[in-house]
Short mmCIF file of C-alpha atoms in Angstrom, two decimals:
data_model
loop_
_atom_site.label_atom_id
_atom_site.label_comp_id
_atom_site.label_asym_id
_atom_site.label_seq_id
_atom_site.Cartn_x
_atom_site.Cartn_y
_atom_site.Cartn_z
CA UNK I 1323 111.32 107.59 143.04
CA UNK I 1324 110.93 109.53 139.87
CA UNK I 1325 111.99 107.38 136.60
CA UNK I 1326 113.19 109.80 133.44
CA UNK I 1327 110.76 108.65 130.31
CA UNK I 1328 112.51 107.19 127.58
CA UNK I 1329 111.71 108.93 124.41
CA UNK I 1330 113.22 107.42 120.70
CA UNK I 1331 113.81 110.66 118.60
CA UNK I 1332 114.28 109.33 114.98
CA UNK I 1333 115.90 112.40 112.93
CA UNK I 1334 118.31 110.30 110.71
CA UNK I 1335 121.04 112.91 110.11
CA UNK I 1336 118.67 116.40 110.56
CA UNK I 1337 119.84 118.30 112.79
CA UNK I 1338 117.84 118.34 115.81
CA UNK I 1339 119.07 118.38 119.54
CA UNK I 1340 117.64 115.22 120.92
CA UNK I 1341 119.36 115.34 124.02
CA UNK I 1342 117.39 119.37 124.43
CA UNK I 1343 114.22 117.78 122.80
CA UNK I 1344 114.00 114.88 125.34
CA UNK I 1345 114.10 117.27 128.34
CA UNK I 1346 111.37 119.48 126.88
CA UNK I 1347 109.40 116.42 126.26
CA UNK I 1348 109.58 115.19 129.92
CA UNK I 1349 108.64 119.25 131.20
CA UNK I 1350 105.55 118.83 128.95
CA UNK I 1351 104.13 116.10 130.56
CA UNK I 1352 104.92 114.01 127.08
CA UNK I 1353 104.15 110.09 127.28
CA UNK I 1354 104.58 108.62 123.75
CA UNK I 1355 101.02 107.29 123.71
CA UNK I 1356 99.65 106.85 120.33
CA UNK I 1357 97.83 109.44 118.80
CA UNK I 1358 100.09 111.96 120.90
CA UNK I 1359 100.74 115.26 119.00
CA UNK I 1360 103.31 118.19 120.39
CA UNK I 1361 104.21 120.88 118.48
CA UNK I 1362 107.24 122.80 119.11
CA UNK I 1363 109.28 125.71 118.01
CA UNK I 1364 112.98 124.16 116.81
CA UNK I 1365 116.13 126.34 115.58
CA UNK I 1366 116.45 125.87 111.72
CA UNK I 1367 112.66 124.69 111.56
CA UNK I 1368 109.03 126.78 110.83
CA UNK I 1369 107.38 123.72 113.59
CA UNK I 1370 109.10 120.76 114.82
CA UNK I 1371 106.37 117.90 115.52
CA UNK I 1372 106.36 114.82 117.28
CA UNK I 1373 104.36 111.90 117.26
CA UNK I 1374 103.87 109.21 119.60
CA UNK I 1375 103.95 105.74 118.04
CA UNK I 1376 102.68 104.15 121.74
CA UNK I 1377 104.17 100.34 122.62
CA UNK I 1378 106.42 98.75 120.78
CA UNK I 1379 105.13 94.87 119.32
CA UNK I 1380 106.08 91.44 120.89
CA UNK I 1381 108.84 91.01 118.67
CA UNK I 1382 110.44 94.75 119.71
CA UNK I 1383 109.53 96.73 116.77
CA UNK I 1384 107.22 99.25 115.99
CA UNK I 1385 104.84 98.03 114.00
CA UNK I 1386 103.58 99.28 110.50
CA UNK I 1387 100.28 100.30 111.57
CA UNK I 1388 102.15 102.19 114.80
CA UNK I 1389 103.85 103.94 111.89
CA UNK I 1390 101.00 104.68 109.85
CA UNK I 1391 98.67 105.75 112.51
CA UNK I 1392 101.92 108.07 113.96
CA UNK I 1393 102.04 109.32 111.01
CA UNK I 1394 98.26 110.09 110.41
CA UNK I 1395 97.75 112.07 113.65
CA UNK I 1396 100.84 113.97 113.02
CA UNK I 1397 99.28 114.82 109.54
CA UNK I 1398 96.28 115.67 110.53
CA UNK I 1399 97.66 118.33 113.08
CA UNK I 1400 99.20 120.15 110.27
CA UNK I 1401 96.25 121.57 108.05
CA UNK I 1402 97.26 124.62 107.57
CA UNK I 1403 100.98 124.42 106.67
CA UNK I 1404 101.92 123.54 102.92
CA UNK I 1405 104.90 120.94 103.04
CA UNK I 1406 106.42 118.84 105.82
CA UNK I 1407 109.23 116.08 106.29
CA UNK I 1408 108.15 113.13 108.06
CA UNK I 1409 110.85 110.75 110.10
CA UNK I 1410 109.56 107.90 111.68
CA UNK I 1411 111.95 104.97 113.22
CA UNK I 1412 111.31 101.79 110.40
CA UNK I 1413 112.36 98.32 110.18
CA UNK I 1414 111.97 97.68 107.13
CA UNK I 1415 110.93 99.51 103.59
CA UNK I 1416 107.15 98.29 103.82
CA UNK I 1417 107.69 100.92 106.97
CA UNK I 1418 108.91 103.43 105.30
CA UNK I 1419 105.68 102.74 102.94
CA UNK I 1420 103.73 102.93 106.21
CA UNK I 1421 104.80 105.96 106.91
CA UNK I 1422 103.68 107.56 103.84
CA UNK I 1423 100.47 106.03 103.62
CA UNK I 1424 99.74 107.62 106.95
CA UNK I 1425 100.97 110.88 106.20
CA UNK I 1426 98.94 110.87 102.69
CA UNK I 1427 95.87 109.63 104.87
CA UNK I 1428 95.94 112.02 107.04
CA UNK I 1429 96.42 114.67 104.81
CA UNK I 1430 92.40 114.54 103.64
CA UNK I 1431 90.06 117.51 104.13
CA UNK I 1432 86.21 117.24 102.63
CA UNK I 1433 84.64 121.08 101.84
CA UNK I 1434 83.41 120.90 98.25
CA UNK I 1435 80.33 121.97 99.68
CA UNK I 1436 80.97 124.74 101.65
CA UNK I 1437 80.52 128.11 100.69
CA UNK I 1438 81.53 131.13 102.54
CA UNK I 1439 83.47 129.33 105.50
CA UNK I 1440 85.76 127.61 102.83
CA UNK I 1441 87.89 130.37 102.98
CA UNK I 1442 88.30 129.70 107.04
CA UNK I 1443 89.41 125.80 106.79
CA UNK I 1444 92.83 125.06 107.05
CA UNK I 1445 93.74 123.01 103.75
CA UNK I 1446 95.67 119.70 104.46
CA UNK I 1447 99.43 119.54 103.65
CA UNK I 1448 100.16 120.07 99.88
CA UNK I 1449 103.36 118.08 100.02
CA UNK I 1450 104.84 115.39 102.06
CA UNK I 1451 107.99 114.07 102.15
CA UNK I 1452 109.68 111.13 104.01
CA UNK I 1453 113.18 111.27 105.25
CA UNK I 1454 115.64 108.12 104.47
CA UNK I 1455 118.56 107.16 103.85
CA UNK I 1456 116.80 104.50 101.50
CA UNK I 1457 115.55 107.18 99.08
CA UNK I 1458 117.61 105.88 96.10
CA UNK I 1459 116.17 102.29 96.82
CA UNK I 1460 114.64 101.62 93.04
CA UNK I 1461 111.59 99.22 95.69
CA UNK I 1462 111.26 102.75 98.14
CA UNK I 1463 109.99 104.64 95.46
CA UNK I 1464 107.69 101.52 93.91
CA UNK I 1465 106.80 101.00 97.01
CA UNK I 1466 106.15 105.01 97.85
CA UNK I 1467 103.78 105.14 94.57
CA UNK I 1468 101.94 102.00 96.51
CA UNK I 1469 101.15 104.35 99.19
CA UNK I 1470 99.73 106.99 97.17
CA UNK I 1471 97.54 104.70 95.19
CA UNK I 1472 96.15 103.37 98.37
CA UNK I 1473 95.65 106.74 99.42
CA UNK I 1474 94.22 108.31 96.56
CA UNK I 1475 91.51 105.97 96.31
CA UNK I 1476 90.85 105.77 100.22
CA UNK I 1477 90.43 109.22 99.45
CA UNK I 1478 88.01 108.80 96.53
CA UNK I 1479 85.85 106.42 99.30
CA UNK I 1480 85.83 109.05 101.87
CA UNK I 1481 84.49 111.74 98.73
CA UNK I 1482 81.39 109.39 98.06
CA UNK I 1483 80.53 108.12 101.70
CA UNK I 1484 80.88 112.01 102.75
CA UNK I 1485 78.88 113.43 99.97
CA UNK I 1486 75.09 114.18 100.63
CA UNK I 1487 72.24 112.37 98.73
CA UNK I 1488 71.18 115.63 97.21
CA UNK I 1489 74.37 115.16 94.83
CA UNK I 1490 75.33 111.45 95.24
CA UNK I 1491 72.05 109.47 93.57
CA UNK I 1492 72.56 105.55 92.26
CA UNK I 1493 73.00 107.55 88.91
CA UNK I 1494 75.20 109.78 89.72
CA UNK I 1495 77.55 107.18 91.60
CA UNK I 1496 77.56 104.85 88.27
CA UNK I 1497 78.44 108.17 86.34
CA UNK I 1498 81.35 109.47 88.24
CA UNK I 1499 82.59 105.77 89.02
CA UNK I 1500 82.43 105.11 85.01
CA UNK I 1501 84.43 108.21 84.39
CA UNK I 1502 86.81 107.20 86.71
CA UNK I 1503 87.05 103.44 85.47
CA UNK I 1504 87.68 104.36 82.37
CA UNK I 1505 90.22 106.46 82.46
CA UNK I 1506 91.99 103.65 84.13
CA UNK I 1507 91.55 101.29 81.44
CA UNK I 1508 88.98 99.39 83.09
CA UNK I 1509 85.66 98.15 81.52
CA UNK I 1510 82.07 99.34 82.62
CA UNK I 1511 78.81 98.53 82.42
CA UNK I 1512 75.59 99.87 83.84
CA UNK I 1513 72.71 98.35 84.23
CA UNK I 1514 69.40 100.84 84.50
CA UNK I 1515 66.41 100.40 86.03
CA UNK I 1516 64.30 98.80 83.10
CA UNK I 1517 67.28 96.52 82.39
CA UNK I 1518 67.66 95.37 85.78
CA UNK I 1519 63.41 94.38 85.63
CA UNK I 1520 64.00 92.94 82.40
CA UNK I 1521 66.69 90.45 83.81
CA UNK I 1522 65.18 89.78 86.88
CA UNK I 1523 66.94 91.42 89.56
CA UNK I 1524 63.69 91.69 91.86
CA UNK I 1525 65.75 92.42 95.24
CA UNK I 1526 67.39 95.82 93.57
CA UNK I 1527 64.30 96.85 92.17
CA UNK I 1528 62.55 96.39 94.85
CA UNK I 1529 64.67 98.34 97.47
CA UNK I 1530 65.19 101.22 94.72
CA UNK I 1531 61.41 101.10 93.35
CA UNK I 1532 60.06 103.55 96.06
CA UNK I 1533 62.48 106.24 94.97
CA UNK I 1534 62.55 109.21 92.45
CA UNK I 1535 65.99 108.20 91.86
CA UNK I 1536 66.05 104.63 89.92
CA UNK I 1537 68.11 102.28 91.27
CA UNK I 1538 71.81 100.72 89.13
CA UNK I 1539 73.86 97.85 88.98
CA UNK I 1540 77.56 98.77 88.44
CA UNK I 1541 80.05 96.46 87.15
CA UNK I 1542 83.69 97.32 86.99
CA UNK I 1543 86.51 94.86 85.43
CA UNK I 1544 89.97 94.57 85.64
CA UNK I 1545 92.35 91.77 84.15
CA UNK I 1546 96.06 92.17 83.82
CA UNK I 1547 97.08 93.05 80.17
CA UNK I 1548 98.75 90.33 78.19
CA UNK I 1549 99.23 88.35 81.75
CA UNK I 1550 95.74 86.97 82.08
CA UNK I 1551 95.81 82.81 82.19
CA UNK I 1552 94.47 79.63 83.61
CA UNK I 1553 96.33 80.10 86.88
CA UNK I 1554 95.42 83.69 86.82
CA UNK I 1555 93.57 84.55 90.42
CA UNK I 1556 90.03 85.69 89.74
CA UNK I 1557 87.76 87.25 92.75
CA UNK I 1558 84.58 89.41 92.64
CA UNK I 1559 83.97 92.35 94.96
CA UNK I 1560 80.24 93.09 95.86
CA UNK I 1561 79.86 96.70 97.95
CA UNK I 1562 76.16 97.93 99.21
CA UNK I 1563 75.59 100.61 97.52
CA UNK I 1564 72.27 102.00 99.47
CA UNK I 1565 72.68 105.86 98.55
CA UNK I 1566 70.17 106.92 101.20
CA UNK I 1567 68.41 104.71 103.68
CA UNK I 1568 65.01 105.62 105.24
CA UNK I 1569 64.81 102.39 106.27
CA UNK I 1570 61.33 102.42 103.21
CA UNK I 1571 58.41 101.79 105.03
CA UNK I 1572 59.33 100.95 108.16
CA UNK I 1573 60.99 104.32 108.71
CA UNK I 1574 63.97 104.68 110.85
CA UNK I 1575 63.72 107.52 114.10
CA UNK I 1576 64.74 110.47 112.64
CA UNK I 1577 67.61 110.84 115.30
CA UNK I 1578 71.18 110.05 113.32
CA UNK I 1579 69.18 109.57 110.46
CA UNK I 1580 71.78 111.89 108.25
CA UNK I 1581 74.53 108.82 108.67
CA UNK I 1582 72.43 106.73 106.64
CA UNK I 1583 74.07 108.86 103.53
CA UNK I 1584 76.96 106.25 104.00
CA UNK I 1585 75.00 103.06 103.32
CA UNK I 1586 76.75 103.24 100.01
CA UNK I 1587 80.21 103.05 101.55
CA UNK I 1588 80.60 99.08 100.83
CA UNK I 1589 79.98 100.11 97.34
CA UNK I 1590 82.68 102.79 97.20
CA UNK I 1591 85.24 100.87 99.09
CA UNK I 1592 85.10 97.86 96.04
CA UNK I 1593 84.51 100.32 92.95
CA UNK I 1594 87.56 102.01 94.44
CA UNK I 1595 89.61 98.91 95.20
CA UNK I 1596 89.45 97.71 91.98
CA UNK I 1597 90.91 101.04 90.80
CA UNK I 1598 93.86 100.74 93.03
CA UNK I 1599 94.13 97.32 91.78
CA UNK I 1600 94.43 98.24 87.79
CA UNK I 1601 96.77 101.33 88.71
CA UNK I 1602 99.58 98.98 90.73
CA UNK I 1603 98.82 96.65 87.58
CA UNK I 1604 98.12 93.77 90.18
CA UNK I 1605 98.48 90.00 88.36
CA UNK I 1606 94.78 89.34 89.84
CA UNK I 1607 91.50 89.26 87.73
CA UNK I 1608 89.01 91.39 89.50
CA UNK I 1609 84.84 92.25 88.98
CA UNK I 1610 83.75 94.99 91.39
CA UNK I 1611 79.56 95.29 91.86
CA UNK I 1612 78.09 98.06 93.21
CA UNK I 1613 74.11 97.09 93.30
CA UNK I 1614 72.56 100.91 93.75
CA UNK I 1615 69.50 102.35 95.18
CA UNK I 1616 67.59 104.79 97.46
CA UNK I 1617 65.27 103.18 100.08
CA UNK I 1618 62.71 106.01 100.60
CA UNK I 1619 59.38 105.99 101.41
CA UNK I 1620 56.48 106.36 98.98
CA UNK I 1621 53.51 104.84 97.46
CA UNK I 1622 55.65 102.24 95.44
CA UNK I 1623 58.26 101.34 97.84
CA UNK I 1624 57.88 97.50 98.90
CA UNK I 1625 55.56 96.60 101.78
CA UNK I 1626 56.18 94.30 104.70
CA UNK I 1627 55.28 91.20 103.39
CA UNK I 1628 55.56 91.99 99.72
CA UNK I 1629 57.24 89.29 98.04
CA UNK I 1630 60.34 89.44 95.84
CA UNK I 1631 62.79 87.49 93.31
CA UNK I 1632 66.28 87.55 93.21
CA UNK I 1633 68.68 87.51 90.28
CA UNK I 1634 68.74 83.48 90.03
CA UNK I 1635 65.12 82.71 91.34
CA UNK I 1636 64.82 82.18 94.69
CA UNK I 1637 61.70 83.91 96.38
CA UNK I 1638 61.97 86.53 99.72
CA UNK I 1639 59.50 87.61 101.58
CA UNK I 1640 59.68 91.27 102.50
CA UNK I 1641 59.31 91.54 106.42
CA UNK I 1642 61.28 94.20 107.34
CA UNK I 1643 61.92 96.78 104.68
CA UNK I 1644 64.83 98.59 106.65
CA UNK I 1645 66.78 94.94 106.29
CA UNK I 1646 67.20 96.08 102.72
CA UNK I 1647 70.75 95.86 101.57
CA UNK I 1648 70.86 92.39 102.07
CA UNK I 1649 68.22 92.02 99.27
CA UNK I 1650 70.63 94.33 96.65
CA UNK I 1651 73.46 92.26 97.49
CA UNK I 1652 71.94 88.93 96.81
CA UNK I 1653 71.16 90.03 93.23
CA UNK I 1654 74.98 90.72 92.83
CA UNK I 1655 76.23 87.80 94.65
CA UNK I 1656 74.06 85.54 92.19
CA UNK I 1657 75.35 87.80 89.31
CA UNK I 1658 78.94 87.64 90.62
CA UNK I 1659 79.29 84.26 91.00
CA UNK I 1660 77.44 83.32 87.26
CA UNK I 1661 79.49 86.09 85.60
CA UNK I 1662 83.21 84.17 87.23
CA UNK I 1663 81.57 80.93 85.73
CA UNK I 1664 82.71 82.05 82.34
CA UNK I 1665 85.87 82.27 83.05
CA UNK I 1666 86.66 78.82 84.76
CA UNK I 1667 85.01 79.81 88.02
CA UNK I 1668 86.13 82.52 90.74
CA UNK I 1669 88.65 81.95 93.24
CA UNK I 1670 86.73 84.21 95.70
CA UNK I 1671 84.00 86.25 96.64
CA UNK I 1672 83.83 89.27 98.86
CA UNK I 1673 81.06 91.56 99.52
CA UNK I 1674 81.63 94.47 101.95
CA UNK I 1675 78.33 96.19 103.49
CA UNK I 1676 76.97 98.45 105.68
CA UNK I 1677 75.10 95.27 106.30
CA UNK I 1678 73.08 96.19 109.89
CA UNK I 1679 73.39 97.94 113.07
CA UNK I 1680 73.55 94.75 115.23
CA UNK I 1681 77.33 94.45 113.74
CA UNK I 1682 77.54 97.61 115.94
CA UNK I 1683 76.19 96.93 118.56
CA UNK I 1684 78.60 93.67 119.07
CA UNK I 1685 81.81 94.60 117.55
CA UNK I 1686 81.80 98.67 117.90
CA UNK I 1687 83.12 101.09 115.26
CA UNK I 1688 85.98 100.34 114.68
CA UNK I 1689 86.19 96.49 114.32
CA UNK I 1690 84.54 94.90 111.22
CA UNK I 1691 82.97 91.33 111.39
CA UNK I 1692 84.01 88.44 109.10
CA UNK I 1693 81.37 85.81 108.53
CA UNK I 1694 82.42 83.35 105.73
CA UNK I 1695 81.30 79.99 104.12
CA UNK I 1696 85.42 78.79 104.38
CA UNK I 1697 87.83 78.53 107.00
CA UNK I 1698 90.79 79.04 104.81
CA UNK I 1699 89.77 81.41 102.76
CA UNK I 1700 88.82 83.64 106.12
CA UNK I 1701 92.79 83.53 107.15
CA UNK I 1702 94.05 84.35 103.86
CA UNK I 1703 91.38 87.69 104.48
CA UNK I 1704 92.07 88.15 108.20
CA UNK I 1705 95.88 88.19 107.08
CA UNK I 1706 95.79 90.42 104.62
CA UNK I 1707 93.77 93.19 106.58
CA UNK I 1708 96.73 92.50 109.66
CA UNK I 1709 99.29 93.75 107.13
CA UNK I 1710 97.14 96.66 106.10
CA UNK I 1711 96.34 97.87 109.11
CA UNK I 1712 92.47 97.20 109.34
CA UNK I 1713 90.55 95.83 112.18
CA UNK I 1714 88.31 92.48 111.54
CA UNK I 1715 87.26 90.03 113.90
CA UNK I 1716 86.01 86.47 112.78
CA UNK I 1717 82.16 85.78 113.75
CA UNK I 1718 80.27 82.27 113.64
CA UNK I 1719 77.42 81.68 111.11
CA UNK I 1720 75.39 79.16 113.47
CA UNK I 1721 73.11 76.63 111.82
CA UNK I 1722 70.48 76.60 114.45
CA UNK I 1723 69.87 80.21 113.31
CA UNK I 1724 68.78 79.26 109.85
CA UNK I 1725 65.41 78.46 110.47
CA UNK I 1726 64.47 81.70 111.79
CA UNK I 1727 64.83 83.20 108.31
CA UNK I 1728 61.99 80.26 106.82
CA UNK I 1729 58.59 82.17 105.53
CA UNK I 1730 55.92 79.65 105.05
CA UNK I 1731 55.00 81.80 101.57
CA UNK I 1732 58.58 82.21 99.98
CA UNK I 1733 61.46 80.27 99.57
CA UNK I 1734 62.92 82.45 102.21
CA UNK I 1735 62.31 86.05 104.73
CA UNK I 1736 64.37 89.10 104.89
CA UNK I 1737 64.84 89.11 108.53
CA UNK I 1738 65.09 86.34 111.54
CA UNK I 1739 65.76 86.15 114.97
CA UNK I 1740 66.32 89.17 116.63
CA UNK I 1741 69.26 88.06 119.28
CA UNK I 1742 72.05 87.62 117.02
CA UNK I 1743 70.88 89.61 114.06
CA UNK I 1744 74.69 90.21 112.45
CA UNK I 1745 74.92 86.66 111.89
CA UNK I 1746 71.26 85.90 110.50
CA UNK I 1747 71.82 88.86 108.21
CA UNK I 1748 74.95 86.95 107.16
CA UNK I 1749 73.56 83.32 106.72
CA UNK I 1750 70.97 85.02 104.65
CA UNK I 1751 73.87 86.15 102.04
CA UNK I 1752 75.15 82.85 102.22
CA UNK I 1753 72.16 81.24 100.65
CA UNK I 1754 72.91 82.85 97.60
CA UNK I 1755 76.48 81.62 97.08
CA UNK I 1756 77.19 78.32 96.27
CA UNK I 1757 78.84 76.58 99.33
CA UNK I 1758 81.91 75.46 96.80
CA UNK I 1759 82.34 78.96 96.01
CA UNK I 1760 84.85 80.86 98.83
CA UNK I 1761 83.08 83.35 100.25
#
């Protein structure tokens, strides 16, 4: 026995002919599924465009991400066209948030580097606007400005991880970041590369010392004017900022090579988030590092079994050069942690990183891994990436692995067993954070 689908057309008070659009729908084959697109001609409309927004949640709702991710494909099928009106069924305003923050998302094209086929790309949509009957709400339009903060600077990620080493150097990352800062009242400093031997950060020199392009240490500050106290909330954000990664001496197959231009995306997703954080004025006290270098191959660049010292002085020896980001982000972990000291201790540490390909291989690519040194902290995280819409999955840091990173010449190695390489890589960042510190 056939069944008629049942499709929920949310127009608010356009008019549309559900009833019309319904039977079209079931002709075409439509299912709802998410990440369903159909475009169709509709009387009084240039394009009419529906979006599938797939099951509904446990508690009979749609839920935010549905919305945002509805929103995003329908977006992204309309490069090309200069303004559309989104309607999406919401529970609540954070939905109606939702749906803008998909829309803006996917409303993102990359061609500053193309030439002669710019002119062929279809630009995304110039102008979006959502469709309520909440639109006077004084919280809708806070909470719309939300939305395009978040999306601006998601944007500003997807510029640096997208941009090609030729123009994206640990230099020119500080420089545009800086410019950026700034003009968001933020404070910036840069370290350069004899500053960062003077003080001893041996693990960022020694990724970046094999490289034309000397290696930085970024550090971006926010605290909220005139609100800033004792029971202020104060966290540091560490992102790998690896600009390029050969892998250094032991050279990576040149197959896929060209991703390893985004082995500087942890660094962009922090330096960004803190510059989300100072626009929506946030009552949190935030330091964003971006440790920055190039790990090429040369006549300098660190050997496998060189030795090096981190920021803080504990010893590593080199046995993998390709296990390199780990190395940068010790020096700002250390740096992180001493910097929060002097001002009554941090309430948190997070460092986002490309950190190896085993996370890959165990999780995919579109799940992130969570490894932490605190249960509760790790649920306040893993909540707050539910409500935005991101996908992390909690992973063990087992003690019987820590032996595998002992060198019987330095305090420590690089690299460990090979069967569960996500989580050494991860109890090696934990040495350098102090267990009372959440990380």
């Amino acid at each position: 026995k056939s069944t008629k689908p049942k499709f929920e057309i949310e127009s608010g008070d356009m008019a549309i002919d559900r009833a019309g659009l319904v039977d079209a729908l079931v002709d075409m084959g439509a299912t709802g599924a998410a990440d369903e697109v159909i475009k169709l001609p509709a009387s009084g409309y240039k394009l009419l465009v529906l979006t599938g927004l797939g099951d509904k949640s446990s508690s009979g709702i749609y839920s935010h991400e549905s919305l945002r991710r509805a929103s995003g494909a329908a977006a992204r099928s309309l490069h090309g066209q200069v303004n559309a009106t989104f309607s999406l069924p919401y529970d609540s305003l954070e939905g109606i948030a939702a749906i803008a923050e998909g829309a803006l998302l996917g409303a993102y094209t990359f061609d500053e580097f193309r030439g002669s086929s710019k002119a062929e790309r279809k630009p995304a949509l110039k102008s979006i606007e959502i469709f309520t009957v909440k639109a006077k709400n004084k919280e809708v339009a806070a909470l719309l400005r939300r939305a395009e903060i978040i999306a601006e600077q998601t944007h500003l990620t997807r510029d640096l991880v997208n941009t090609p080493p030729s123009h994206l150097t640990p230099d020119s990352f500080a420089q545009r970041l800086k410019k950026i800062a700034l003009a968001s009242g933020l404070k910036v400093e840069i370290l350069n590369q004899t500053q960062l031997k003077a003080k001893g950060y041996g693990g960022i020199i020694g990724v970046g010392q094999g490289s034309a392009n000397p290696p930085r240490l970024l550090h971006i500050s926010y605290s909220p004017k005139g609100r800033t106290n004792k029971k202020t909330k104060r966290y540091a954000f560490v992102g790998k900022g690896i600009t390029f990664d050969t892998g250094g001496l032991a050279l990576k197959p040149a197959q896929g090579m060209e991703a390893m231009k985004s082995d500087m995306s942890g660094a962009a997703a922090v330096t960004a988030a803190v510059i989300a954080i100072a626009k929506l004025k946030l009552n949190v006290a935030i330091d964003a590092w971006a440790p920055l270098a190039e790990n090429m191959v040369s006549d300098k660049a660190t050997r496998p079994s060189d030795i090096i010292t981190i920021y803080g002085g504990k010893t590593v020896e080199v046995l993998n050069p390709d296990a390199e980001g780990r190395l940068i982000l010790a020096d700002a972990l250390v740096r992180a942690a001493e910097v929060g000291k002097k001002f009554g201790g941090l309430d948190g540490i997070v460092d986002v990183a490309t950190l190896t390909g085993a996370q890959v291989v165990a999780l995919g690519t579109r799940t992130s891994a969570v490894m932490t040194n605190n249960e509760k902290f790790r649920e306040v995280f893993l909540d707050a990436t539910k409500r935005s819409g991101e996908q992390f999955w909690p992973m063990p840091l087992p003690e019987e692995l820590r032996p595998s990173l002992d060198s019987p010449v330095a305090d420590l190695a690089n690299i460990g067993d090979r069967m569960g390489g996500m989580l050494v890589a991860g109890i090696f960042l934990k040495e350098f954070v102090s267990p009372e510190l959440p990380w």
